[in-house]
Each structure stands twice: as structure tokens, then as C-alpha cells.
Amino acid sequence: MELIQLHKGPRTLLHACCGPCTLEPSRLLSEDGHQLTVYYANSNIHPDGEYAKRLDTLKTWAVTQDLPVQEGEYEPSNWEHTIASALRAPDCADDVPHEARCRACYRLRFEQSAAYAAAQGFDCLSTTLSVSPYQYTDIIRQELERAAKKWGLQAEFRDFRPNYAEATRRSRELGMYRQNYCGCRFSDGEAAAEREERRRLRQEEQQRRALQKAAWELEHADELEKQRSEQAQRKREKQAYAEKQERKRAILRSLRNADEKHAELPTASASPGTSCADDNH
Ligand code: SF4
């Protein structure tokens, strides 16, 4: 799907977390006239191999769309330091630790993006993070607006979550690399623990259903035995009937063959002097 630029609009720096999440926001913003440059600023991503893999996926796709991609500084130690201080900061006291961590993470990435956007003369700042239903959409909005305001930009916040399914479908169709955790080392462990928990729950559910089935079968054992013996009896009768029919068909075939052979025998010619006419004398 080619990005469609309908009319010249604001120059917008689109902060992007990965290729799959960029598909739908870039399409929708381009259709609304935004002149996009994608900005990959994600010091949260751990390990660095994962960071490179996501960037490579994004760039490979962006080339096919003539969509420029800029890479921000990758500073994992700065991210670690920012998160550690944010969790101790008084303005994060109302957030539960997980939310406080993500808020600080968004803030760092949007600040970096906004500073770049302002320096390069962009009009707007937007982000692909709001595609994911697993993110804190309200906090993303707050932090995007905060960073944009600080750097004199317009915040182009969109709730892209309704397009998440389409983004998933398109990224699968394009064979894009799709990560299974948000990005930081915490989320890697959390996502693995959630997968493990889902697997455990599935197993428990299967065991519960198997036990339920066994208990029901025990309770209805006589009834089931009767059903099974009736089924077996019906099967035997069906088999006996089929064999009887086959025997009948075999007899009929033999009779037909005998008739055909008899009809093929030559007819004996009558002897002179034995005609009916002779008997009259
Ligand atoms: S879970 Fe995602 S948004 Fe939250 S801190 Fe980790 S990388 Fe950042």
C-alpha cells in the first residue's frame, strides 16, 4: 500500500517505535496531508540487537514508501538513569510503578524527538505509540503534548488503536519482524511471564475440562454402556444385511451368466420325416 499525499500540509516528525506500528499512522497522517519524516528514538529498547532489528525492519519498509527515516541517539544508560530517577520523583507518586516507568520512558523519547523536530524546523510532533492497545494511551497524549509545547511545536496526537488489527494484518502480510515485548528489559521479562501465565492457565483449563468429562462419564456409565452396546448391535445388523445383499447379487450374477451361455448355444436343425405334417399320415 503506497502512502497517499493528498495536499501539502504541516511538516510532521513522526516518532516511531518500530515498523509494524508505523504502517497505519503514516498512512492516515499522509492522507491528511502531513509531510512526514519518521524519527526512530528508542533508547528503551534492550538489547541493542533488538534495537537494530526493529530499526532495520522500519527502514526496509520506509524505502518502499519514499518515507524518510532519521535515527535518534541510542543511549540505553541514559534511559536506565532516567527511569531510576523518575521512579523516585514526587510528580510520579500518583502513578503505579509500571505507569510511572512508562511515563518517564515516553517523556524521554518525546523530548528527544521534539528537540530534533524544533531544530529541524518541523511544525508538528506525532507518535506511533498510540497504535498499541497495550500502551497507556492517556499518558502518551499527555507526554506528547508536554514535549511539543516545551519545544514550540504542535502536538498531533491520534488514538490509532482502532487501526491496530489492520496494522497487525498488514505487517504479517508484508512479512515484517514483529516483536513480542514492548522494548525495555523489564517488559521483556514481563511479557515472558505473561506468556507463561497464559500457558499455565490454558493447561489448567484443559485439565479442568478433562476432569469434568471423566466425572460425567462416571456418573452416566450405565447409560453410556447401553448406548455403546446398542451401537455395536446396530453395526452387526447392518453388516449382516450387507453380506446378505451381496450373496443375493452373486446368485443373480450367476443366473444371468448361465442364461447368456445358454442363449449362445447353436440351434439343432430338424431331421427330414419328423415334421408335424408327417405325423398326420
Ligand atoms: S514497557 Fe515499554 S513504554 Fe514502558 S518503560 Fe518499558 S519500553 Fe518503555
PDB file of C-alpha atoms and ligand atoms in Angstrom:
ATOM      1  CA  MET A   1       0.000   0.000   0.000  1.00  0.00           C
ATOM      2  CA  GLU A   2       1.541   3.308  -1.145  1.00  0.00           C
ATOM      3  CA  LEU A   3       1.279   6.329   1.124  1.00  0.00           C
ATOM      4  CA  ILE A   4      -1.031   8.926  -0.410  1.00  0.00           C
ATOM      5  CA  GLN A   5      -0.183  12.625  -0.030  1.00  0.00           C
ATOM      6  CA  LEU A   6      -3.453  14.442  -0.776  1.00  0.00           C
ATOM      7  CA  HIS A   7      -2.308  18.026  -0.226  1.00  0.00           C
ATOM      8  CA  LYS A   8       0.650  19.878   1.222  1.00  0.00           C
ATOM      9  CA  GLY A   9       0.250  20.175   4.955  1.00  0.00           C
ATOM     10  CA  PRO A  10       2.438  20.607   8.016  1.00  0.00           C
ATOM     11  CA  ARG A  11       5.904  19.134   8.246  1.00  0.00           C
ATOM     12  CA  THR A  12       5.454  16.464  10.894  1.00  0.00           C
ATOM     13  CA  LEU A  13       8.047  14.439  12.720  1.00  0.00           C
ATOM     14  CA  LEU A  14       6.517  11.066  13.463  1.00  0.00           C
ATOM     15  CA  HIS A  15       8.208   9.382  16.384  1.00  0.00           C
ATOM     16  CA  ALA A  16       8.174   5.633  15.616  1.00  0.00           C
ATOM     17  CA  CYS A  17       8.823   2.667  17.871  1.00  0.00           C
ATOM     18  CA  CYS A  18       9.006   0.029  15.105  1.00  0.00           C
ATOM     19  CA  GLY A  19       7.960  -0.820  11.543  1.00  0.00           C
ATOM     20  CA  PRO A  20       4.625  -2.568  12.205  1.00  0.00           C
ATOM     21  CA  CYS A  21       3.381   0.302  14.403  1.00  0.00           C
ATOM     22  CA  THR A  22       4.331   2.864  11.723  1.00  0.00           C
ATOM     23  CA  LEU A  23       2.196   1.367   8.937  1.00  0.00           C
ATOM     24  CA  GLU A  24      -1.197   2.800   9.847  1.00  0.00           C
ATOM     25  CA  PRO A  25      -0.216   6.148  11.447  1.00  0.00           C
ATOM     26  CA  SER A  26       1.935   7.042   8.436  1.00  0.00           C
ATOM     27  CA  ARG A  27      -0.897   6.120   6.056  1.00  0.00           C
ATOM     28  CA  LEU A  28      -3.531   8.106   7.954  1.00  0.00           C
ATOM     29  CA  LEU A  29      -1.365  11.165   8.571  1.00  0.00           C
ATOM     30  CA  SER A  30      -0.179  11.222   4.947  1.00  0.00           C
ATOM     31  CA  GLU A  31      -3.765  11.014   3.734  1.00  0.00           C
ATOM     32  CA  ASP A  32      -4.474  14.083   5.878  1.00  0.00           C
ATOM     33  CA  GLY A  33      -1.664  15.969   4.198  1.00  0.00           C
ATOM     34  CA  HIS A  34       1.133  15.699   6.750  1.00  0.00           C
ATOM     35  CA  GLN A  35       4.600  15.736   5.220  1.00  0.00           C
ATOM     36  CA  LEU A  36       6.205  13.024   7.271  1.00  0.00           C
ATOM     37  CA  THR A  37       9.652  12.215   8.463  1.00  0.00           C
ATOM     38  CA  VAL A  38       9.915   9.191  10.702  1.00  0.00           C
ATOM     39  CA  TYR A  39      12.095   9.524  13.772  1.00  0.00           C
ATOM     40  CA  TYR A  40      13.382   6.404  15.481  1.00  0.00           C
ATOM     41  CA  ALA A  41      14.317   7.491  19.013  1.00  0.00           C
ATOM     42  CA  ASN A  42      14.118   4.457  21.283  1.00  0.00           C
ATOM     43  CA  SER A  43      16.857   4.185  23.882  1.00  0.00           C
ATOM     44  CA  ASN A  44      14.443   1.996  25.848  1.00  0.00           C
ATOM     45  CA  ILE A  45      14.963  -0.993  23.565  1.00  0.00           C
ATOM     46  CA  HIS A  46      17.013  -3.787  25.017  1.00  0.00           C
ATOM     47  CA  PRO A  47      19.245  -5.448  23.930  1.00  0.00           C
ATOM     48  CA  ASP A  48      20.998  -3.489  21.171  1.00  0.00           C
ATOM     49  CA  GLY A  49      20.489  -6.363  18.688  1.00  0.00           C
ATOM     50  CA  GLU A  50      16.748  -5.962  19.147  1.00  0.00           C
ATOM     51  CA  TYR A  51      17.077  -2.201  18.667  1.00  0.00           C
ATOM     52  CA  ALA A  52      18.904  -2.735  15.365  1.00  0.00           C
ATOM     53  CA  LYS A  53      16.445  -5.359  14.174  1.00  0.00           C
ATOM     54  CA  ARG A  54      13.437  -3.060  14.699  1.00  0.00           C
ATOM     55  CA  LEU A  55      15.205  -0.154  13.014  1.00  0.00           C
ATOM     56  CA  ASP A  56      16.211  -2.304  10.058  1.00  0.00           C
ATOM     57  CA  THR A  57      12.606  -3.528   9.640  1.00  0.00           C
ATOM     58  CA  LEU A  58      11.350   0.052   9.715  1.00  0.00           C
ATOM     59  CA  LYS A  59      13.938   1.334   7.232  1.00  0.00           C
ATOM     60  CA  THR A  60      13.443  -1.553   4.795  1.00  0.00           C
ATOM     61  CA  TRP A  61       9.736  -0.818   4.601  1.00  0.00           C
ATOM     62  CA  ALA A  62      10.122   3.008   4.576  1.00  0.00           C
ATOM     63  CA  VAL A  63      12.344   2.839   1.481  1.00  0.00           C
ATOM     64  CA  THR A  64       9.457   1.254  -0.434  1.00  0.00           C
ATOM     65  CA  GLN A  65       7.274   4.232   0.552  1.00  0.00           C
ATOM     66  CA  ASP A  66       9.803   7.022  -0.111  1.00  0.00           C
ATOM     67  CA  LEU A  67       9.420   7.869   3.555  1.00  0.00           C
ATOM     68  CA  PRO A  68      12.499   9.456   5.147  1.00  0.00           C
ATOM     69  CA  VAL A  69      13.717   7.887   8.406  1.00  0.00           C
ATOM     70  CA  GLN A  70      16.058   9.585  10.879  1.00  0.00           C
ATOM     71  CA  GLU A  71      17.643   7.810  13.795  1.00  0.00           C
ATOM     72  CA  GLY A  72      17.974   9.485  17.183  1.00  0.00           C
ATOM     73  CA  GLU A  73      20.774   8.854  19.662  1.00  0.00           C
ATOM     74  CA  TYR A  74      20.699   5.375  21.171  1.00  0.00           C
ATOM     75  CA  GLU A  75      21.601   5.847  24.844  1.00  0.00           C
ATOM     76  CA  PRO A  76      20.462   2.895  26.949  1.00  0.00           C
ATOM     77  CA  SER A  77      22.415   4.015  30.016  1.00  0.00           C
ATOM     78  CA  ASN A  78      20.681   7.410  29.891  1.00  0.00           C
ATOM     79  CA  TRP A  79      17.354   5.588  29.691  1.00  0.00           C
ATOM     80  CA  GLU A  80      18.232   3.465  32.747  1.00  0.00           C
ATOM     81  CA  HIS A  81      19.260   6.571  34.680  1.00  0.00           C
ATOM     82  CA  THR A  82      16.076   8.473  33.648  1.00  0.00           C
ATOM     83  CA  ILE A  83      13.798   5.618  34.675  1.00  0.00           C
ATOM     84  CA  ALA A  84      15.537   5.124  38.014  1.00  0.00           C
ATOM     85  CA  SER A  85      15.221   8.834  38.896  1.00  0.00           C
ATOM     86  CA  ALA A  86      11.639   9.076  37.618  1.00  0.00           C
ATOM     87  CA  LEU A  87      10.530   6.264  39.889  1.00  0.00           C
ATOM     88  CA  ARG A  88      11.776   8.267  42.840  1.00  0.00           C
ATOM     89  CA  ALA A  89      10.403  11.635  41.631  1.00  0.00           C
ATOM     90  CA  PRO A  90       7.476  13.230  43.530  1.00  0.00           C
ATOM     91  CA  ASP A  91       5.483  14.026  40.363  1.00  0.00           C
ATOM     92  CA  CYS A  92       5.260  10.311  39.635  1.00  0.00           C
ATOM     93  CA  ALA A  93       3.964   9.479  43.080  1.00  0.00           C
ATOM     94  CA  ASP A  94       0.373   9.060  41.888  1.00  0.00           C
ATOM     95  CA  ASP A  95       1.269   6.572  39.200  1.00  0.00           C
ATOM     96  CA  VAL A  96       1.636   2.906  39.956  1.00  0.00           C
ATOM     97  CA  PRO A  97       5.306   1.927  39.351  1.00  0.00           C
ATOM     98  CA  HIS A  98       4.603   0.412  35.946  1.00  0.00           C
ATOM     99  CA  GLU A  99       2.819   3.534  34.712  1.00  0.00           C
ATOM    100  CA  ALA A 100       5.477   5.813  36.191  1.00  0.00           C
ATOM    101  CA  ARG A 101       8.153   3.882  34.359  1.00  0.00           C
ATOM    102  CA  CYS A 102       6.309   4.081  31.035  1.00  0.00           C
ATOM    103  CA  ARG A 103       5.564   7.791  31.524  1.00  0.00           C
ATOM    104  CA  ALA A 104       9.252   8.501  32.037  1.00  0.00           C
ATOM    105  CA  CYS A 105      10.070   6.348  29.015  1.00  0.00           C
ATOM    106  CA  TYR A 106       7.595   8.231  26.779  1.00  0.00           C
ATOM    107  CA  ARG A 107       8.861  11.544  28.129  1.00  0.00           C
ATOM    108  CA  LEU A 108      12.476  10.776  27.308  1.00  0.00           C
ATOM    109  CA  ARG A 109      11.699   9.673  23.772  1.00  0.00           C
ATOM    110  CA  PHE A 110       9.284  12.543  23.031  1.00  0.00           C
ATOM    111  CA  GLU A 111      11.666  15.121  24.473  1.00  0.00           C
ATOM    112  CA  GLN A 112      14.430  13.838  22.238  1.00  0.00           C
ATOM    113  CA  SER A 113      12.077  13.816  19.234  1.00  0.00           C
ATOM    114  CA  ALA A 114      10.703  17.308  19.972  1.00  0.00           C
ATOM    115  CA  ALA A 115      14.194  18.774  20.328  1.00  0.00           C
ATOM    116  CA  TYR A 116      15.158  17.318  16.968  1.00  0.00           C
ATOM    117  CA  ALA A 117      11.896  18.495  15.360  1.00  0.00           C
ATOM    118  CA  ALA A 118      12.357  22.050  16.640  1.00  0.00           C
ATOM    119  CA  ALA A 119      15.978  22.159  15.485  1.00  0.00           C
ATOM    120  CA  GLN A 120      14.999  20.945  12.014  1.00  0.00           C
ATOM    121  CA  GLY A 121      12.058  23.342  11.578  1.00  0.00           C
ATOM    122  CA  PHE A 122       9.204  20.854  11.793  1.00  0.00           C
ATOM    123  CA  ASP A 123       5.692  22.111  12.604  1.00  0.00           C
ATOM    124  CA  CYS A 124       4.210  19.068  14.346  1.00  0.00           C
ATOM    125  CA  LEU A 125       5.190  16.154  16.506  1.00  0.00           C
ATOM    126  CA  SER A 126       3.304  12.862  16.409  1.00  0.00           C
ATOM    127  CA  THR A 127       3.892   9.289  17.531  1.00  0.00           C
ATOM    128  CA  THR A 128       3.083   5.721  16.551  1.00  0.00           C
ATOM    129  CA  LEU A 129       2.979   4.544  20.176  1.00  0.00           C
ATOM    130  CA  SER A 130      -0.789   5.086  20.370  1.00  0.00           C
ATOM    131  CA  VAL A 131      -1.407   2.224  17.893  1.00  0.00           C
ATOM    132  CA  SER A 132      -0.857  -0.335  20.582  1.00  0.00           C
ATOM    133  CA  PRO A 133      -3.733  -1.235  22.915  1.00  0.00           C
ATOM    134  CA  TYR A 134      -1.075  -2.390  25.389  1.00  0.00           C
ATOM    135  CA  GLN A 135       0.255   1.135  25.983  1.00  0.00           C
ATOM    136  CA  TYR A 136      -1.050   3.889  28.262  1.00  0.00           C
ATOM    137  CA  THR A 137      -2.848   5.989  25.654  1.00  0.00           C
ATOM    138  CA  ASP A 138      -3.745   8.857  28.006  1.00  0.00           C
ATOM    139  CA  ILE A 139      -0.195   9.146  29.279  1.00  0.00           C
ATOM    140  CA  ILE A 140       1.137   9.096  25.708  1.00  0.00           C
ATOM    141  CA  ARG A 141      -1.149  12.015  24.892  1.00  0.00           C
ATOM    142  CA  GLN A 142      -0.103  13.976  27.964  1.00  0.00           C
ATOM    143  CA  GLU A 143       3.589  13.435  27.326  1.00  0.00           C
ATOM    144  CA  LEU A 144       3.391  14.169  23.611  1.00  0.00           C
ATOM    145  CA  GLU A 145       1.567  17.443  24.281  1.00  0.00           C
ATOM    146  CA  ARG A 146       4.006  18.319  27.036  1.00  0.00           C
ATOM    147  CA  ALA A 147       7.086  17.784  24.846  1.00  0.00           C
ATOM    148  CA  ALA A 148       5.554  19.575  21.843  1.00  0.00           C
ATOM    149  CA  LYS A 149       4.589  22.589  23.945  1.00  0.00           C
ATOM    150  CA  LYS A 150       8.017  22.806  25.500  1.00  0.00           C
ATOM    151  CA  TRP A 151       9.660  22.961  22.065  1.00  0.00           C
ATOM    152  CA  GLY A 152       7.073  25.220  20.398  1.00  0.00           C
ATOM    153  CA  LEU A 153       5.538  22.527  18.231  1.00  0.00           C
ATOM    154  CA  GLN A 154       2.003  21.447  17.541  1.00  0.00           C
ATOM    155  CA  ALA A 155       1.177  18.033  19.047  1.00  0.00           C
ATOM    156  CA  GLU A 156      -0.531  15.780  16.511  1.00  0.00           C
ATOM    157  CA  PHE A 157      -1.902  13.157  18.859  1.00  0.00           C
ATOM    158  CA  ARG A 158      -4.147  10.469  17.350  1.00  0.00           C
ATOM    159  CA  ASP A 159      -5.605   7.434  19.044  1.00  0.00           C
ATOM    160  CA  PHE A 160      -4.655   4.848  16.429  1.00  0.00           C
ATOM    161  CA  ARG A 161      -5.853   1.860  18.453  1.00  0.00           C
ATOM    162  CA  PRO A 162      -8.844   1.195  16.168  1.00  0.00           C
ATOM    163  CA  ASN A 163      -6.252   0.515  13.443  1.00  0.00           C
ATOM    164  CA  TYR A 164      -4.255  -1.959  15.498  1.00  0.00           C
ATOM    165  CA  ALA A 165      -5.868  -5.008  13.847  1.00  0.00           C
ATOM    166  CA  GLU A 166      -5.199  -3.594  10.384  1.00  0.00           C
ATOM    167  CA  ALA A 167      -1.592  -2.816  11.336  1.00  0.00           C
ATOM    168  CA  THR A 168      -1.206  -6.398  12.541  1.00  0.00           C
ATOM    169  CA  ARG A 169      -2.736  -7.792   9.370  1.00  0.00           C
ATOM    170  CA  ARG A 170      -0.587  -5.629   7.080  1.00  0.00           C
ATOM    171  CA  SER A 171       2.657  -6.279   8.928  1.00  0.00           C
ATOM    172  CA  ARG A 172       2.034 -10.031   8.763  1.00  0.00           C
ATOM    173  CA  GLU A 173       1.222  -9.801   5.082  1.00  0.00           C
ATOM    174  CA  LEU A 174       4.465  -7.879   4.481  1.00  0.00           C
ATOM    175  CA  GLY A 175       6.420 -10.482   6.486  1.00  0.00           C
ATOM    176  CA  MET A 176       7.734  -7.794   8.859  1.00  0.00           C
ATOM    177  CA  TYR A 177       9.588  -8.710  12.024  1.00  0.00           C
ATOM    178  CA  ARG A 178       7.071  -8.415  14.895  1.00  0.00           C
ATOM    179  CA  GLN A 179       8.487  -8.237  18.401  1.00  0.00           C
ATOM    180  CA  ASN A 180       6.685  -9.862  21.313  1.00  0.00           C
ATOM    181  CA  TYR A 181       7.574  -7.329  24.017  1.00  0.00           C
ATOM    182  CA  CYS A 182       7.366  -3.545  24.308  1.00  0.00           C
ATOM    183  CA  GLY A 183      11.076  -2.825  24.347  1.00  0.00           C
ATOM    184  CA  CYS A 184      12.823  -2.380  27.690  1.00  0.00           C
ATOM    185  CA  ARG A 185      14.443  -5.162  29.705  1.00  0.00           C
ATOM    186  CA  PHE A 186      11.568  -5.026  32.200  1.00  0.00           C
ATOM    187  CA  SER A 187       8.949  -5.523  29.518  1.00  0.00           C
ATOM    188  CA  ASP A 188      10.915  -8.435  28.050  1.00  0.00           C
ATOM    189  CA  GLY A 189      10.673 -10.269  31.374  1.00  0.00           C
ATOM    190  CA  GLU A 190       7.082  -9.165  31.981  1.00  0.00           C
ATOM    191  CA  ALA A 191       5.924 -10.319  28.546  1.00  0.00           C
ATOM    192  CA  ALA A 192       7.639 -13.687  29.038  1.00  0.00           C
ATOM    193  CA  ALA A 193       5.976 -14.041  32.455  1.00  0.00           C
ATOM    194  CA  GLU A 194       2.583 -13.158  30.954  1.00  0.00           C
ATOM    195  CA  ARG A 195       3.018 -15.743  28.191  1.00  0.00           C
ATOM    196  CA  GLU A 196       3.985 -18.316  30.805  1.00  0.00           C
ATOM    197  CA  GLU A 197       0.952 -17.385  32.900  1.00  0.00           C
ATOM    198  CA  ARG A 198      -1.375 -17.702  29.886  1.00  0.00           C
ATOM    199  CA  ARG A 199       0.155 -21.109  29.107  1.00  0.00           C
ATOM    200  CA  ARG A 200      -0.372 -22.221  32.714  1.00  0.00           C
ATOM    201  CA  LEU A 201      -3.984 -21.023  32.681  1.00  0.00           C
ATOM    202  CA  ARG A 202      -4.644 -22.839  29.385  1.00  0.00           C
ATOM    203  CA  GLN A 203      -3.207 -26.029  30.854  1.00  0.00           C
ATOM    204  CA  GLU A 204      -5.317 -25.666  33.995  1.00  0.00           C
ATOM    205  CA  GLU A 205      -8.419 -25.144  31.889  1.00  0.00           C
ATOM    206  CA  GLN A 206      -7.673 -28.246  29.809  1.00  0.00           C
ATOM    207  CA  GLN A 207      -7.189 -30.308  32.976  1.00  0.00           C
ATOM    208  CA  ARG A 208     -10.407 -28.946  34.475  1.00  0.00           C
ATOM    209  CA  ARG A 209     -12.367 -29.883  31.347  1.00  0.00           C
ATOM    210  CA  ALA A 210     -10.815 -33.375  31.244  1.00  0.00           C
ATOM    211  CA  LEU A 211     -11.781 -33.944  34.890  1.00  0.00           C
ATOM    212  CA  GLN A 212     -15.295 -32.659  34.250  1.00  0.00           C
ATOM    213  CA  LYS A 213     -15.654 -35.049  31.308  1.00  0.00           C
ATOM    214  CA  ALA A 214     -14.345 -38.015  33.322  1.00  0.00           C
ATOM    215  CA  ALA A 215     -16.753 -37.245  36.190  1.00  0.00           C
ATOM    216  CA  TRP A 216     -19.689 -37.002  33.805  1.00  0.00           C
ATOM    217  CA  GLU A 217     -18.771 -40.293  32.130  1.00  0.00           C
ATOM    218  CA  LEU A 218     -18.552 -41.971  35.531  1.00  0.00           C
ATOM    219  CA  GLU A 219     -21.950 -40.646  36.520  1.00  0.00           C
ATOM    220  CA  HIS A 220     -23.517 -41.818  33.252  1.00  0.00           C
ATOM    221  CA  ALA A 221     -21.565 -45.070  32.929  1.00  0.00           C
ATOM    222  CA  ASP A 222     -24.675 -47.360  32.648  1.00  0.00           C
ATOM    223  CA  GLU A 223     -26.299 -45.134  30.092  1.00  0.00           C
ATOM    224  CA  LEU A 224     -23.074 -44.909  28.063  1.00  0.00           C
ATOM    225  CA  GLU A 225     -22.610 -48.693  28.197  1.00  0.00           C
ATOM    226  CA  LYS A 226     -26.177 -49.194  26.938  1.00  0.00           C
ATOM    227  CA  GLN A 227     -25.573 -46.723  24.097  1.00  0.00           C
ATOM    228  CA  ARG A 228     -22.332 -48.445  23.168  1.00  0.00           C
ATOM    229  CA  SER A 229     -23.911 -51.930  23.101  1.00  0.00           C
ATOM    230  CA  GLU A 230     -26.857 -50.629  21.031  1.00  0.00           C
ATOM    231  CA  GLN A 231     -24.444 -49.055  18.593  1.00  0.00           C
ATOM    232  CA  ALA A 232     -22.494 -52.325  18.353  1.00  0.00           C
ATOM    233  CA  GLN A 233     -25.722 -54.269  17.768  1.00  0.00           C
ATOM    234  CA  ARG A 234     -26.795 -51.849  15.013  1.00  0.00           C
ATOM    235  CA  LYS A 235     -23.389 -52.217  13.400  1.00  0.00           C
ATOM    236  CA  ARG A 236     -23.633 -56.019  13.439  1.00  0.00           C
ATOM    237  CA  GLU A 237     -27.126 -55.927  11.910  1.00  0.00           C
ATOM    238  CA  LYS A 238     -26.002 -53.551   9.212  1.00  0.00           C
ATOM    239  CA  GLN A 239     -23.048 -55.784   8.406  1.00  0.00           C
ATOM    240  CA  ALA A 240     -25.234 -58.919   8.253  1.00  0.00           C
ATOM    241  CA  TYR A 241     -27.704 -57.161   5.949  1.00  0.00           C
ATOM    242  CA  ALA A 242     -24.885 -56.003   3.652  1.00  0.00           C
ATOM    243  CA  GLU A 243     -23.499 -59.569   3.463  1.00  0.00           C
ATOM    244  CA  LYS A 244     -26.952 -60.978   2.665  1.00  0.00           C
ATOM    245  CA  GLN A 245     -27.420 -58.451  -0.126  1.00  0.00           C
ATOM    246  CA  GLU A 246     -24.028 -59.334  -1.541  1.00  0.00           C
ATOM    247  CA  ARG A 247     -24.906 -63.036  -1.582  1.00  0.00           C
ATOM    248  CA  LYS A 248     -28.138 -62.225  -3.448  1.00  0.00           C
ATOM    249  CA  ARG A 249     -26.290 -60.181  -6.015  1.00  0.00           C
ATOM    250  CA  ALA A 250     -23.776 -63.015  -6.525  1.00  0.00           C
ATOM    251  CA  ILE A 251     -26.609 -65.537  -7.190  1.00  0.00           C
ATOM    252  CA  LEU A 252     -28.281 -63.177  -9.658  1.00  0.00           C
ATOM    253  CA  ARG A 253     -24.992 -62.669 -11.482  1.00  0.00           C
ATOM    254  CA  SER A 254     -24.515 -66.481 -11.784  1.00  0.00           C
ATOM    255  CA  LEU A 255     -28.040 -66.889 -13.166  1.00  0.00           C
ATOM    256  CA  ARG A 256     -27.505 -64.138 -15.726  1.00  0.00           C
ATOM    257  CA  ASN A 257     -24.229 -65.712 -16.848  1.00  0.00           C
ATOM    258  CA  ALA A 258     -25.901 -69.128 -17.239  1.00  0.00           C
ATOM    259  CA  ASP A 259     -28.743 -67.624 -19.343  1.00  0.00           C
ATOM    260  CA  GLU A 260     -26.276 -65.817 -21.564  1.00  0.00           C
ATOM    261  CA  LYS A 261     -24.272 -69.022 -22.160  1.00  0.00           C
ATOM    262  CA  HIS A 262     -27.438 -70.971 -22.968  1.00  0.00           C
ATOM    263  CA  ALA A 263     -28.553 -68.338 -25.496  1.00  0.00           C
ATOM    264  CA  GLU A 264     -25.185 -68.568 -27.251  1.00  0.00           C
ATOM    265  CA  LEU A 265     -25.561 -72.421 -27.969  1.00  0.00           C
ATOM    266  CA  PRO A 266     -26.226 -73.236 -31.759  1.00  0.00           C
ATOM    267  CA  THR A 267     -29.939 -74.308 -32.575  1.00  0.00           C
ATOM    268  CA  ALA A 268     -30.244 -78.117 -33.753  1.00  0.00           C
ATOM    269  CA  SER A 269     -31.719 -78.472 -37.428  1.00  0.00           C
ATOM    270  CA  ALA A 270     -34.874 -80.570 -37.742  1.00  0.00           C
ATOM    271  CA  SER A 271     -34.464 -84.207 -39.290  1.00  0.00           C
ATOM    272  CA  PRO A 272     -36.342 -84.979 -42.528  1.00  0.00           C
ATOM    273  CA  GLY A 273     -39.503 -87.086 -41.973  1.00  0.00           C
ATOM    274  CA  THR A 274     -40.149 -85.860 -38.482  1.00  0.00           C
ATOM    275  CA  SER A 275     -42.244 -82.852 -39.317  1.00  0.00           C
ATOM    276  CA  CYS A 276     -45.716 -82.351 -37.891  1.00  0.00           C
ATOM    277  CA  ALA A 277     -47.036 -82.870 -41.372  1.00  0.00           C
ATOM    278  CA  ASP A 278     -45.610 -86.418 -41.437  1.00  0.00           C
ATOM    279  CA  ASP A 279     -47.354 -87.324 -38.183  1.00  0.00           C
ATOM    280  CA  ASN A 280     -50.683 -86.825 -39.900  1.00  0.00           C
ATOM    281  CA  HIS A 281     -50.155 -89.882 -42.121  1.00  0.00           C
TER     282      HIS A 281
HETATM  283  S1  SF4 B   1       7.125  -1.170  28.948  1.00  0.00           S
HETATM  284 FE1  SF4 B   1       7.543  -0.055  27.049  1.00  0.00          FE
HETATM  285  S2  SF4 B   1       6.838   2.021  27.393  1.00  0.00           S
HETATM  286 FE2  SF4 B   1       7.025   1.032  29.379  1.00  0.00          FE
HETATM  287  S3  SF4 B   1       9.074   1.509  30.071  1.00  0.00           S
HETATM  288 FE3  SF4 B   1       9.256  -0.409  29.024  1.00  0.00          FE
HETATM  289  S4  SF4 B   1       9.725   0.105  26.916  1.00  0.00           S
HETATM  290 FE4  SF4 B   1       9.025   1.970  27.911  1.00  0.00          FE
END
